[in-house]
Coordinates of C-alpha atoms in Angstrom, one line a residue:
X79 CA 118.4 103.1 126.9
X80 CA 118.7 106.1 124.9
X81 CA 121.5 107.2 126.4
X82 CA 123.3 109.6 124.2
X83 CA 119.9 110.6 122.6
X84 CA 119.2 114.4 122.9
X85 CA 116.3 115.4 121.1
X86 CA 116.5 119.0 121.1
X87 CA 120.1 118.6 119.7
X88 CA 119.5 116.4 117.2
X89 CA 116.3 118.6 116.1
X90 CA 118.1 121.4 116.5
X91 CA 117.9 122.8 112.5
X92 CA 113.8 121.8 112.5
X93 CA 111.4 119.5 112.6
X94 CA 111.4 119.4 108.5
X95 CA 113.1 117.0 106.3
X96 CA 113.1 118.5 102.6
X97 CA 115.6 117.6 100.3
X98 CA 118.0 115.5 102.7
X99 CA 117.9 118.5 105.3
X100 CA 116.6 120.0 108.7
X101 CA 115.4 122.8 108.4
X102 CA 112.8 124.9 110.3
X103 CA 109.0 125.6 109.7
X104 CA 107.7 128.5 107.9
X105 CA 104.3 128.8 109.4
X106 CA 105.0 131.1 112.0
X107 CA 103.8 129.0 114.7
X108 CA 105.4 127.0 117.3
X109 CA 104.7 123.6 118.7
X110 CA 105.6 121.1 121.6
X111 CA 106.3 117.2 121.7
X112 CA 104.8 116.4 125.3
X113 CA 105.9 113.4 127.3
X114 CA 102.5 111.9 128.0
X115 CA 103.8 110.2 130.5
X116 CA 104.7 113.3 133.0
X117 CA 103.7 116.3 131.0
X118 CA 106.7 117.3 130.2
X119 CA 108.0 119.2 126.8
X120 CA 110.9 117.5 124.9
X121 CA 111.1 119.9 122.2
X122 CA 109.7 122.6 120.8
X123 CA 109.7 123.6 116.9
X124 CA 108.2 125.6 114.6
X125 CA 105.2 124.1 112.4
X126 CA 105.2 123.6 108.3
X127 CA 103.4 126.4 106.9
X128 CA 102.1 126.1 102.8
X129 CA 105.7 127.3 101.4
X130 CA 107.4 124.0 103.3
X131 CA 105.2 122.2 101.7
X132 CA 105.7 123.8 98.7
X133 CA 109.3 123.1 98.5
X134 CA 109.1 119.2 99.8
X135 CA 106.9 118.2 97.0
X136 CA 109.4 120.8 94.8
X137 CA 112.3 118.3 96.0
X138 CA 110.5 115.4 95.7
X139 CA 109.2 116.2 92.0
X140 CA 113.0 116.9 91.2
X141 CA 114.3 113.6 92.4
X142 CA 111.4 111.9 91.1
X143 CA 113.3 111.0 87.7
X144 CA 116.5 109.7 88.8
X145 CA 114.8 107.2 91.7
X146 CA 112.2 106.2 89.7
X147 CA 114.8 105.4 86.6
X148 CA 116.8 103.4 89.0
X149 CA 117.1 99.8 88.4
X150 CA 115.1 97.2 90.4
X151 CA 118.0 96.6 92.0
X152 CA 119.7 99.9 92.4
X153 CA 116.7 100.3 94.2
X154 CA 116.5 97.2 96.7
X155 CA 120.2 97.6 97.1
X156 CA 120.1 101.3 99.2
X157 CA 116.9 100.0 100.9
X158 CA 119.0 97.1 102.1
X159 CA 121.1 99.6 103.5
X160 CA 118.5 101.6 105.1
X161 CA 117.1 98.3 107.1
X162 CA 121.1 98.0 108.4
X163 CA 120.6 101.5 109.7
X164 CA 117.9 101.4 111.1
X165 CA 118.7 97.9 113.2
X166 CA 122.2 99.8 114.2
X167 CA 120.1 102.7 115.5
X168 CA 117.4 100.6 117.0
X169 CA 117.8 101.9 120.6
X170 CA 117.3 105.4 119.6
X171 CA 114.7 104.6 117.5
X172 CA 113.0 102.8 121.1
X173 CA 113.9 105.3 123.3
X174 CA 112.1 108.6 121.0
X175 CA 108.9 106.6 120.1
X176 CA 108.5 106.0 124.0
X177 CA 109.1 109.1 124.8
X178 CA 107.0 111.0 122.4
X179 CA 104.1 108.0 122.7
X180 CA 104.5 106.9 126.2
X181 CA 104.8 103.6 125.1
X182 CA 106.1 101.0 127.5
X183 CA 109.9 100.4 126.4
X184 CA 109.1 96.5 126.1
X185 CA 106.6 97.5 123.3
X186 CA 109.1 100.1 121.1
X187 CA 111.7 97.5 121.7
X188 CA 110.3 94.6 120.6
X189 CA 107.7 95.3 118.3
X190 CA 107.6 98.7 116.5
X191 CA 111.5 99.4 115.8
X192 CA 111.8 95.6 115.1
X193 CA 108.7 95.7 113.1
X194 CA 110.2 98.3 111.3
X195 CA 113.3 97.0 110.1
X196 CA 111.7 93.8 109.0
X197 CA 109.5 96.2 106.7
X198 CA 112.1 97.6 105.6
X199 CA 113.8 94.5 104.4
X200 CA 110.6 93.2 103.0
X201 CA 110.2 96.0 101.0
X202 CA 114.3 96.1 99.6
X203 CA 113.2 92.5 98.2
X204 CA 109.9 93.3 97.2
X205 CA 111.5 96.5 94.8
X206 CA 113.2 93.5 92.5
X207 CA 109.7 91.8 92.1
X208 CA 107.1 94.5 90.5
X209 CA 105.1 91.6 88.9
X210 CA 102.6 92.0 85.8
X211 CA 100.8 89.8 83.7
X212 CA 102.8 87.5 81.3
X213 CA 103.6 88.4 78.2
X214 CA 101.1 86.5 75.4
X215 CA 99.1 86.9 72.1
X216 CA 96.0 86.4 73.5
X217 CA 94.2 87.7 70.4
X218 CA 96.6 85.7 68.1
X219 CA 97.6 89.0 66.1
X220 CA 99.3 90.3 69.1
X221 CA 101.8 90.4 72.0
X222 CA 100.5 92.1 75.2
X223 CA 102.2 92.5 78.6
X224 CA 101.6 94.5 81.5
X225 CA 104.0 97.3 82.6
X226 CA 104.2 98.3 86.0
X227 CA 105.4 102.1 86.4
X228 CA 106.1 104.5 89.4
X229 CA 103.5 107.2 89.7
X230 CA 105.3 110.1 90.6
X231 CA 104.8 112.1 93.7
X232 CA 103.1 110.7 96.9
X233 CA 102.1 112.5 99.7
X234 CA 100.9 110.9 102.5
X235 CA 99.7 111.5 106.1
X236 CA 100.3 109.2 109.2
X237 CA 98.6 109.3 112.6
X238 CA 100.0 109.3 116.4
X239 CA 99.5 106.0 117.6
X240 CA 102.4 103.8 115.9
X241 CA 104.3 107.1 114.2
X242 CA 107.3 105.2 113.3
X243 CA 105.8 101.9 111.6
X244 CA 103.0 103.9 110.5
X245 CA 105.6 106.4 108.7
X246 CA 107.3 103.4 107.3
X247 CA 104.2 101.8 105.9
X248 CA 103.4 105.0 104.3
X249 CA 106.7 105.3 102.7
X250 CA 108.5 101.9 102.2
X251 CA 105.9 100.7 99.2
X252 CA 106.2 103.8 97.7
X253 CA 109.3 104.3 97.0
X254 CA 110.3 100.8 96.5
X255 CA 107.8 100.9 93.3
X256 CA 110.2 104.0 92.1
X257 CA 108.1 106.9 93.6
X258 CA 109.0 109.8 95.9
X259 CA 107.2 111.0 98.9
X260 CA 106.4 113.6 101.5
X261 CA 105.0 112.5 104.3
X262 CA 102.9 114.7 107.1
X263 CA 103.6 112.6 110.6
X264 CA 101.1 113.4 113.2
X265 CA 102.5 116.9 114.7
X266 CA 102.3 115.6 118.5
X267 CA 104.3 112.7 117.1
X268 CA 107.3 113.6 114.8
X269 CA 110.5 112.3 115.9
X270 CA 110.9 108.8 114.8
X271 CA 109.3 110.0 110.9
X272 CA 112.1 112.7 111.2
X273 CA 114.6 109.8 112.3
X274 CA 113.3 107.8 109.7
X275 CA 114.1 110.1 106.6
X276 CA 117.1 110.4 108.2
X277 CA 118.3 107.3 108.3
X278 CA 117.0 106.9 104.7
X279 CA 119.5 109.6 104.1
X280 CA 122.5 108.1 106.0
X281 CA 121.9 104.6 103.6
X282 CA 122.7 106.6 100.4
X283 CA 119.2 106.9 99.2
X284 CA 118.9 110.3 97.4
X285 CA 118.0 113.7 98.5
X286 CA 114.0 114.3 97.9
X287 CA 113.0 110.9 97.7
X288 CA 111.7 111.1 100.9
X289 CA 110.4 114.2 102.6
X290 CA 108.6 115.4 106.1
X291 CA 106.9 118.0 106.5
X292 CA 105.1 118.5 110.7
X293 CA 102.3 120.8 110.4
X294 CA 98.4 121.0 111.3
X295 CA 96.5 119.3 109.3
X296 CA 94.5 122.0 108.5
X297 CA 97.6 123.9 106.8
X298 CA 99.7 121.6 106.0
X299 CA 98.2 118.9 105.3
X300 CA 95.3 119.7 103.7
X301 CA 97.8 121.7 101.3
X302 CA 99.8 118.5 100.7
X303 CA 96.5 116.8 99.9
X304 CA 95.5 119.2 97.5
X305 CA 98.7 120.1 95.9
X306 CA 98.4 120.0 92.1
X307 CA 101.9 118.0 91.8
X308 CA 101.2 115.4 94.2
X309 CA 99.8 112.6 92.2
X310 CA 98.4 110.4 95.1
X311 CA 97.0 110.3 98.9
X312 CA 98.3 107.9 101.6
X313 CA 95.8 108.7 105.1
X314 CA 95.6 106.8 108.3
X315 CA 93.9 108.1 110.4
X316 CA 89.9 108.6 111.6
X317 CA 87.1 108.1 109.3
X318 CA 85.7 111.7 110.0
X319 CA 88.9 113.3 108.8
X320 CA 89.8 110.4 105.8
X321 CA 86.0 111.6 104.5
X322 CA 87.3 115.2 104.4
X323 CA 90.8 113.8 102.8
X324 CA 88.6 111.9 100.4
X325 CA 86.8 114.9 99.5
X326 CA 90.3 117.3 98.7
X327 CA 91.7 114.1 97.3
X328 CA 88.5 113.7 94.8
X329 CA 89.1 117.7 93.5
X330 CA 92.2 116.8 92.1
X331 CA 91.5 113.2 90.8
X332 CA 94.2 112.3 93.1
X333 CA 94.4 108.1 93.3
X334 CA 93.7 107.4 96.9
X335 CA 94.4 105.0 99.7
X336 CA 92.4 104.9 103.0
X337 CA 93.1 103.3 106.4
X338 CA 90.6 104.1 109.0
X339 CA 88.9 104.0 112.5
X340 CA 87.8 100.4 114.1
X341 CA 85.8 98.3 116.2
X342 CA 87.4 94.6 116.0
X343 CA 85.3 92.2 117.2
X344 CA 86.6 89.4 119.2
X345 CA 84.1 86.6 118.7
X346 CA 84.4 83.6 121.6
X347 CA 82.7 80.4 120.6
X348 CA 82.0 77.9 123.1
X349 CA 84.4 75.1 122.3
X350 CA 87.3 78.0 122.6
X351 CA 90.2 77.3 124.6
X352 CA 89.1 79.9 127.5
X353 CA 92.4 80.4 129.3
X354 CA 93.8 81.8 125.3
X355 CA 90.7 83.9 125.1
X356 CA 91.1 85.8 128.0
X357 CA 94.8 86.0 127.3
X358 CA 94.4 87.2 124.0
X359 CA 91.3 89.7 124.9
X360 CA 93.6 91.6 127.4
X361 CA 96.7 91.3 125.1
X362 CA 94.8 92.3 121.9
X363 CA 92.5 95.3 123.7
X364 CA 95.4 96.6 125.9
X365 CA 98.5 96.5 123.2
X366 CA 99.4 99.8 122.3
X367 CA 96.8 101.2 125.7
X368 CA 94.3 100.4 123.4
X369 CA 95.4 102.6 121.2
X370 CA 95.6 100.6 117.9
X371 CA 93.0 100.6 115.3
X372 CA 92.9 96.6 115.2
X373 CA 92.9 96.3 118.9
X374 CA 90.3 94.0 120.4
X375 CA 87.2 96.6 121.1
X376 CA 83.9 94.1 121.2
X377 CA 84.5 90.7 122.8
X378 CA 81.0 88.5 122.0
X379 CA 80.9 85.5 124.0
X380 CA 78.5 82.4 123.3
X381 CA 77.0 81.9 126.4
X382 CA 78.2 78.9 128.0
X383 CA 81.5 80.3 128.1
X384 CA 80.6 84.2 129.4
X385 CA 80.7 84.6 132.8
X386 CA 83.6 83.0 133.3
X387 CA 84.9 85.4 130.1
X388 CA 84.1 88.2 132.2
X389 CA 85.6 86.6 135.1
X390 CA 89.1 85.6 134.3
X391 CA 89.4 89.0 131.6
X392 CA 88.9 91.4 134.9
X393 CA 91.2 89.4 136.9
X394 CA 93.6 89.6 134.4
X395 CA 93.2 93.0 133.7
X396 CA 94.2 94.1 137.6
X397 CA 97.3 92.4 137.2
X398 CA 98.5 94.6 134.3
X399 CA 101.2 97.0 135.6
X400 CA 100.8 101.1 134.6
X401 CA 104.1 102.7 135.7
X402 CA 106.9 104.6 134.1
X403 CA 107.0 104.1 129.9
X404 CA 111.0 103.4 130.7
X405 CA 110.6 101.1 133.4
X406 CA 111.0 97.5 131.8
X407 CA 108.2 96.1 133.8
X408 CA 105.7 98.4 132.9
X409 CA 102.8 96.4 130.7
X410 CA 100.9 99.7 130.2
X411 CA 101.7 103.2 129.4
X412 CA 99.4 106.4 129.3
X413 CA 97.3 107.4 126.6
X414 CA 98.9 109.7 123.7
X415 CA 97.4 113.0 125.6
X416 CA 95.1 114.4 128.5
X417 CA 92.3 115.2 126.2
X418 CA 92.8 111.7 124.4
X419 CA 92.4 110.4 128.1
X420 CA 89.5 112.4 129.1
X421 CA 87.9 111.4 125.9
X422 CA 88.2 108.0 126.6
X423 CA 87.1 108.6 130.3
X424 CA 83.9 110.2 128.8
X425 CA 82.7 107.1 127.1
X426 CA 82.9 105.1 130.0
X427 CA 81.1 107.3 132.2
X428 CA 79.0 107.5 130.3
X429 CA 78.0 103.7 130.0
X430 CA 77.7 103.9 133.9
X431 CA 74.1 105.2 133.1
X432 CA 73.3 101.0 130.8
X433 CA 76.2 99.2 131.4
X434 CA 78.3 97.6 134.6
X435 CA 82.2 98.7 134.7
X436 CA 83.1 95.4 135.8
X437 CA 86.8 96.7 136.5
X438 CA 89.3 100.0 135.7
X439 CA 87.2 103.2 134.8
X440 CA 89.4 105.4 136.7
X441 CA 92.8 106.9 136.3
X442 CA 95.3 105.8 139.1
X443 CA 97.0 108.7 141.4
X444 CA 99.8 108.7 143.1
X445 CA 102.9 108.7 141.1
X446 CA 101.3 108.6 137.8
X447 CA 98.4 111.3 138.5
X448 CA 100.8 113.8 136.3
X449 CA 100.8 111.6 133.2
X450 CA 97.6 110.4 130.7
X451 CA 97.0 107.3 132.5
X452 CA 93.6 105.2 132.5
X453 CA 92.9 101.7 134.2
X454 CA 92.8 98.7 131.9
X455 CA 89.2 98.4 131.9
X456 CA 85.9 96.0 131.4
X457 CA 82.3 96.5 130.6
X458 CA 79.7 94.2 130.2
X459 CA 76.1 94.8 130.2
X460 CA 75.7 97.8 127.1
X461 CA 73.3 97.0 124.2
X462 CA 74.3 96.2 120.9
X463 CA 73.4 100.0 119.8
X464 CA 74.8 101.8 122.5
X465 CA 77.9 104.0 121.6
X466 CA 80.3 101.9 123.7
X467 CA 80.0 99.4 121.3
X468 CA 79.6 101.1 118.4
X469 CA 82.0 104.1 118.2
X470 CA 86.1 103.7 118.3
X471 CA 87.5 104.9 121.8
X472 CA 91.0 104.1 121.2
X473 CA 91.8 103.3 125.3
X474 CA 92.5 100.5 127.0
X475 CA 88.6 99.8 127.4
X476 CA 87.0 96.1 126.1
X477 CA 83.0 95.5 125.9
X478 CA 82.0 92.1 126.4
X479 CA 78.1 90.9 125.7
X480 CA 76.8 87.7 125.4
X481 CA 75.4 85.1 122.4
X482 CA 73.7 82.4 121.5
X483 CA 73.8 80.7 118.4
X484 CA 76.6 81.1 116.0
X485 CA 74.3 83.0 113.4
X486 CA 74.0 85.7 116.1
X487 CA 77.5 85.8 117.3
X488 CA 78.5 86.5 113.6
X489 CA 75.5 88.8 113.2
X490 CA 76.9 91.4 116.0
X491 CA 80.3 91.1 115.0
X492 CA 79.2 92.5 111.0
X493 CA 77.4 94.7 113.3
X494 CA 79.0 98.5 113.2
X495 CA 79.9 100.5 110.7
X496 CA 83.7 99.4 110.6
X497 CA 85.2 96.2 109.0
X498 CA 89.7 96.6 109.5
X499 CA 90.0 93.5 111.6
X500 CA 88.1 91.2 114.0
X501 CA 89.0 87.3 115.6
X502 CA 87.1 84.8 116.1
X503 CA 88.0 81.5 118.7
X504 CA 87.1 78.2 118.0
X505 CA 88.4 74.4 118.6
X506 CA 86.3 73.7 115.5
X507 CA 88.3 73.8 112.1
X508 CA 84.8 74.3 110.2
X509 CA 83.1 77.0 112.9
X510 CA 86.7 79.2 112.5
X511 CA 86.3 78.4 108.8
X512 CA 82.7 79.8 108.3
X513 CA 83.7 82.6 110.8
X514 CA 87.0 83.7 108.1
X515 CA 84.6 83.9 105.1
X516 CA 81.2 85.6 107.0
X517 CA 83.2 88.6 108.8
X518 CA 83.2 91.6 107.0
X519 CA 86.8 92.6 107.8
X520 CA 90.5 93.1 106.4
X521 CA 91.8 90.8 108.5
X522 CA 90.6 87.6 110.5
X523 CA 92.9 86.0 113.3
X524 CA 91.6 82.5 114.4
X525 CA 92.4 81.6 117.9
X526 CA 95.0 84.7 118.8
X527 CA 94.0 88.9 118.1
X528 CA 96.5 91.4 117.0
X529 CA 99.6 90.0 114.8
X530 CA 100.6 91.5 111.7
X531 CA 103.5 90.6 109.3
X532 CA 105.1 92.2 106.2
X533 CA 103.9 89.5 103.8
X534 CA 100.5 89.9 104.3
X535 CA 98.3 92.8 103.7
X536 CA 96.6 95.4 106.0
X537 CA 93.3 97.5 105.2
X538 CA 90.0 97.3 105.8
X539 CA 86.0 96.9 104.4
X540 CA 83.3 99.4 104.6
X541 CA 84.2 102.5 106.6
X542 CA 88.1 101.5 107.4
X543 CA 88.4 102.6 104.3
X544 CA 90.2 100.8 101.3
X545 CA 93.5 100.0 99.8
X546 CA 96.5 98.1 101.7
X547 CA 99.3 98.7 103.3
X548 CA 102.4 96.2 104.0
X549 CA 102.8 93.2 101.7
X550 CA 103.3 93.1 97.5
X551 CA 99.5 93.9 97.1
X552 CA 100.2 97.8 98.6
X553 CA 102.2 98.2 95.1
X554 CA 98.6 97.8 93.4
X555 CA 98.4 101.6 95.4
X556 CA 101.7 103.0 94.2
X557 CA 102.4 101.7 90.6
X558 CA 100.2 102.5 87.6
X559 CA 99.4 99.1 85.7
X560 CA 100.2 100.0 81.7
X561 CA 98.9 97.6 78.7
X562 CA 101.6 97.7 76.4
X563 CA 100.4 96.0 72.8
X564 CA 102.7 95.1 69.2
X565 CA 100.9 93.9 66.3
X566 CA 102.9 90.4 64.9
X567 CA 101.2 90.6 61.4
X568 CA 103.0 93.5 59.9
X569 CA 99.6 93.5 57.5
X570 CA 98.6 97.4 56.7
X571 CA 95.0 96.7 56.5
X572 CA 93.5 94.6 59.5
X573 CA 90.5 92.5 59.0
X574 CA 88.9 94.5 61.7
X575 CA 89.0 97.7 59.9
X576 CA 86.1 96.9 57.8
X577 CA 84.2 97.6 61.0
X578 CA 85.1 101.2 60.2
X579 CA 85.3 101.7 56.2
X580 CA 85.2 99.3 53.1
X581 CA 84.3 95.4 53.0
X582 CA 85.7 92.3 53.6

């Protein structure tokens, strides 16, 4: 895997992509890509300053005219060729997100590149199907339709967790709809957005359509945010910094789009299946070490069903293997960084003091004591209002409490701040149904907790933000709806005019 695959050569010119080129950073500062599984530095570059950005949005403002004149098809045509790139280039793509995540190679492998590509070829399809609504005289006098135009120039920023499918969600809807893009990846996490463009590139679609630019956010992306030619905002990310993208975004009457922080709620009935809840609890809180907006964060279990909840999720959990990212075996990598480790390590210390650490709550030694590791791990006990279960900790760390009646399970699941996405586990076709329509969240799994496919949207309620990514309704974020209206009378003076001068 990834044999072949040398970062620092193929990064050599930069870590920016303007205008179908490498080139290097203007901010006369330097930063590293760090292994998080051992520490060590893959590649070193120099971060965007305000001019890079400058010039991206400057390329993607000139190729603005000739994308977005394209045909539908013109369109889905190169973005057909961009999915065959991307699936020839699939191992690379696999071996970089591991090594700049620290992502088990079973999980780049066979669900983010894969992912990807299958984005990528939902979208080519999706470019010949702008829809509006039909054309009619539904005043009788005359003909209306809906046009459905490109915006202009996006620029959007994508987190660390899932960089490539996250850099592809960002930029896949956009231009499909016509419109150009720069995108700020995460500047810990830059390779496979680089790779991305890239490949973009290789597939014939034309300079400046899409654009990278790796800097801090405080430079450059809250210049991209800001910048008076960018005519939209695109954030994942936390709900503390999408409120201060929100309030740049709002200066410039920018349209925006927000996916933020989590707390899913996984909600266990007591008809569930109990051998696919625990499976699905450590499958949906682990994926990704935890770190995953959607993943499984608040397991409430009905009562009759809890202790052996508790029971089979630890025992599971000490089965799941931490070892090397490139290992195939390995189940669970480290955690993005040291400080995103520590941070994690802090909240559940900090429970020790009103909760029981059923299992994990330690990072192993040994071999892995130089990487960002942390034990899958369990706690049971904490209070509804206690900041295990109410703030995001983004680890491999699952709360479990108990219920009783189903008014109360669905009461502590509504119960944070968040609403992205949430499960609920039920035998009963009419308990899973009131469940679907009572949970405040973006998404509701019945009976399984995590999976996500291009037809269907992703975006949350409350303070995961709003607006959706994946799926034709993200083009309701990148296409400007235009009422376009012909009089059929050919009369000079309407009837309705005498509202304004003269009589009947």
């Amino acid at each position: 895997m990834g044999n072949g695959f040398h970062v620092r050569d193929r990064f050599a010119a930069g870590a920016q992509y303007i205008g179908g080129k490498l080139r290097s950073g203007t901010s006369g500062r330097s930063h590293d890509v760090v292994n998080p599984a051992t520490g060590e530095i893959v590649y070193t570059y120099e971060l965007a300053g305000t001019a890079d950005v400058d010039a991206a949005v400057a390329a993607a403002r000139e190729a603005f005219p000739g994308w977005s004149g394209a045909t539908p098809a013109e369109r889905s045509e190169a973005m057909h060729r961009f999915a065959a790139v991307l699936a020839e280039q699939a191992d690379d793509f696999a071996y970089a997100e591991s090594l700049q995540c620290g992502k088990p190679i079973k999980l780049s492998t066979e669900f983010d590149v894969p992912g990807t590509v299958d984005n990528t070829s939902f979208f080519a399809g999706a470019a010949r199907h702008l829809e509006g609504k039909a054309a009619g005289e539904y005043d009788g006098d005359h003909t209306s339709y809906v046009r459905r135009e490109a915006i202009g120039v996006v620029g959007s920023i994508a987190p660390w967790n899932y960089p490539l499918q996250m850099a592809a969600w960002k930029i896949l809807p956009a231009v499909a709809a016509g419109n150009t893009i720069v995108l700020k990846p995460a500047e810990i996490t830059p390779l496979t957005s680089l790779m991305f463009a890239q490949a973009a590139t290789e597939a014939g679609i034309p300079d400046g359509v899409i654009n990278i630019v790796t800097g801090a956010g405080k430079d450059a992306g809250e210049h991209l945010v800001g910048h008076p030619d960018v005519v939209m905002t695109s954030f994942t990310g936390s709900t503390a910094v999408g409120k201060r993208v929100a309030e740049i975004a709002t200066a410039t009457v920018k349209r925006l789009h927000l996916e933020l922080g989590g707390k899913a709620p996984f909600l266990v009935f007591d008809d569930a299946d109990l051998e696919a809840a625990v499976n699905g609890a450590v499958a949906g809180a682990l994926i990704n070490t935890g770190q995953d907006c959607t993943a499984a964060t608040r397991a409430y279990v009905q009562r009759p069903l809890y202790d052996a909840f508790v029971q089979g999720v630890a025992e599971l959990m000490e089965t799941v293997r931490l070892g090397d990212p490139f290992d195939p075996s390995t189940d669970l990598g480290p955690l993005i960084s040291h400080a995103q480790r520590d941070r994690v390590a802090g909240f559940v210390e900090r429970a020790r003091a009103y909760a029981t650490v059923v299992t994990g709550g330690e990072a192993p030694g040994g071999d892995l004591a130089d990487g960002a590791y942390y034990r899958p791990t369990l706690v049971a006990g904490a209070a509804q209002d206690s900041e295990i279960v109410q703030s995001e900790i983004f680890g491999p760390v699952l709360v479990v409490l108990p219920f009783d009646t189903d008014d109360e399970g669905i009461a502590l699941a509504n119960d944070t701040p968040y609403g992205l996405a949430a499960s609920a586990w039920s035998r009963d076709l009419y308990r899973a149904g009131r469940a679907t329509r009572e949970i405040k969240a973006g998404c509701v799994w019945i009976n399984d907790h995590i999976p996500i496919i291009s037809e269907m949207p992703h975006g949350g309620y409350k303070a995961s933000g709003f607006g959706k990514d994946m799926s034709v309704y993200s083009f309701e974020e990148y296409t400007q709806v235009k009422h376009v209206m012909y009089d059929n009378t050919a009369v000079a003076r309407k009837d309705w005019h005498r509202t304004i001068f003269g009589d009947r």
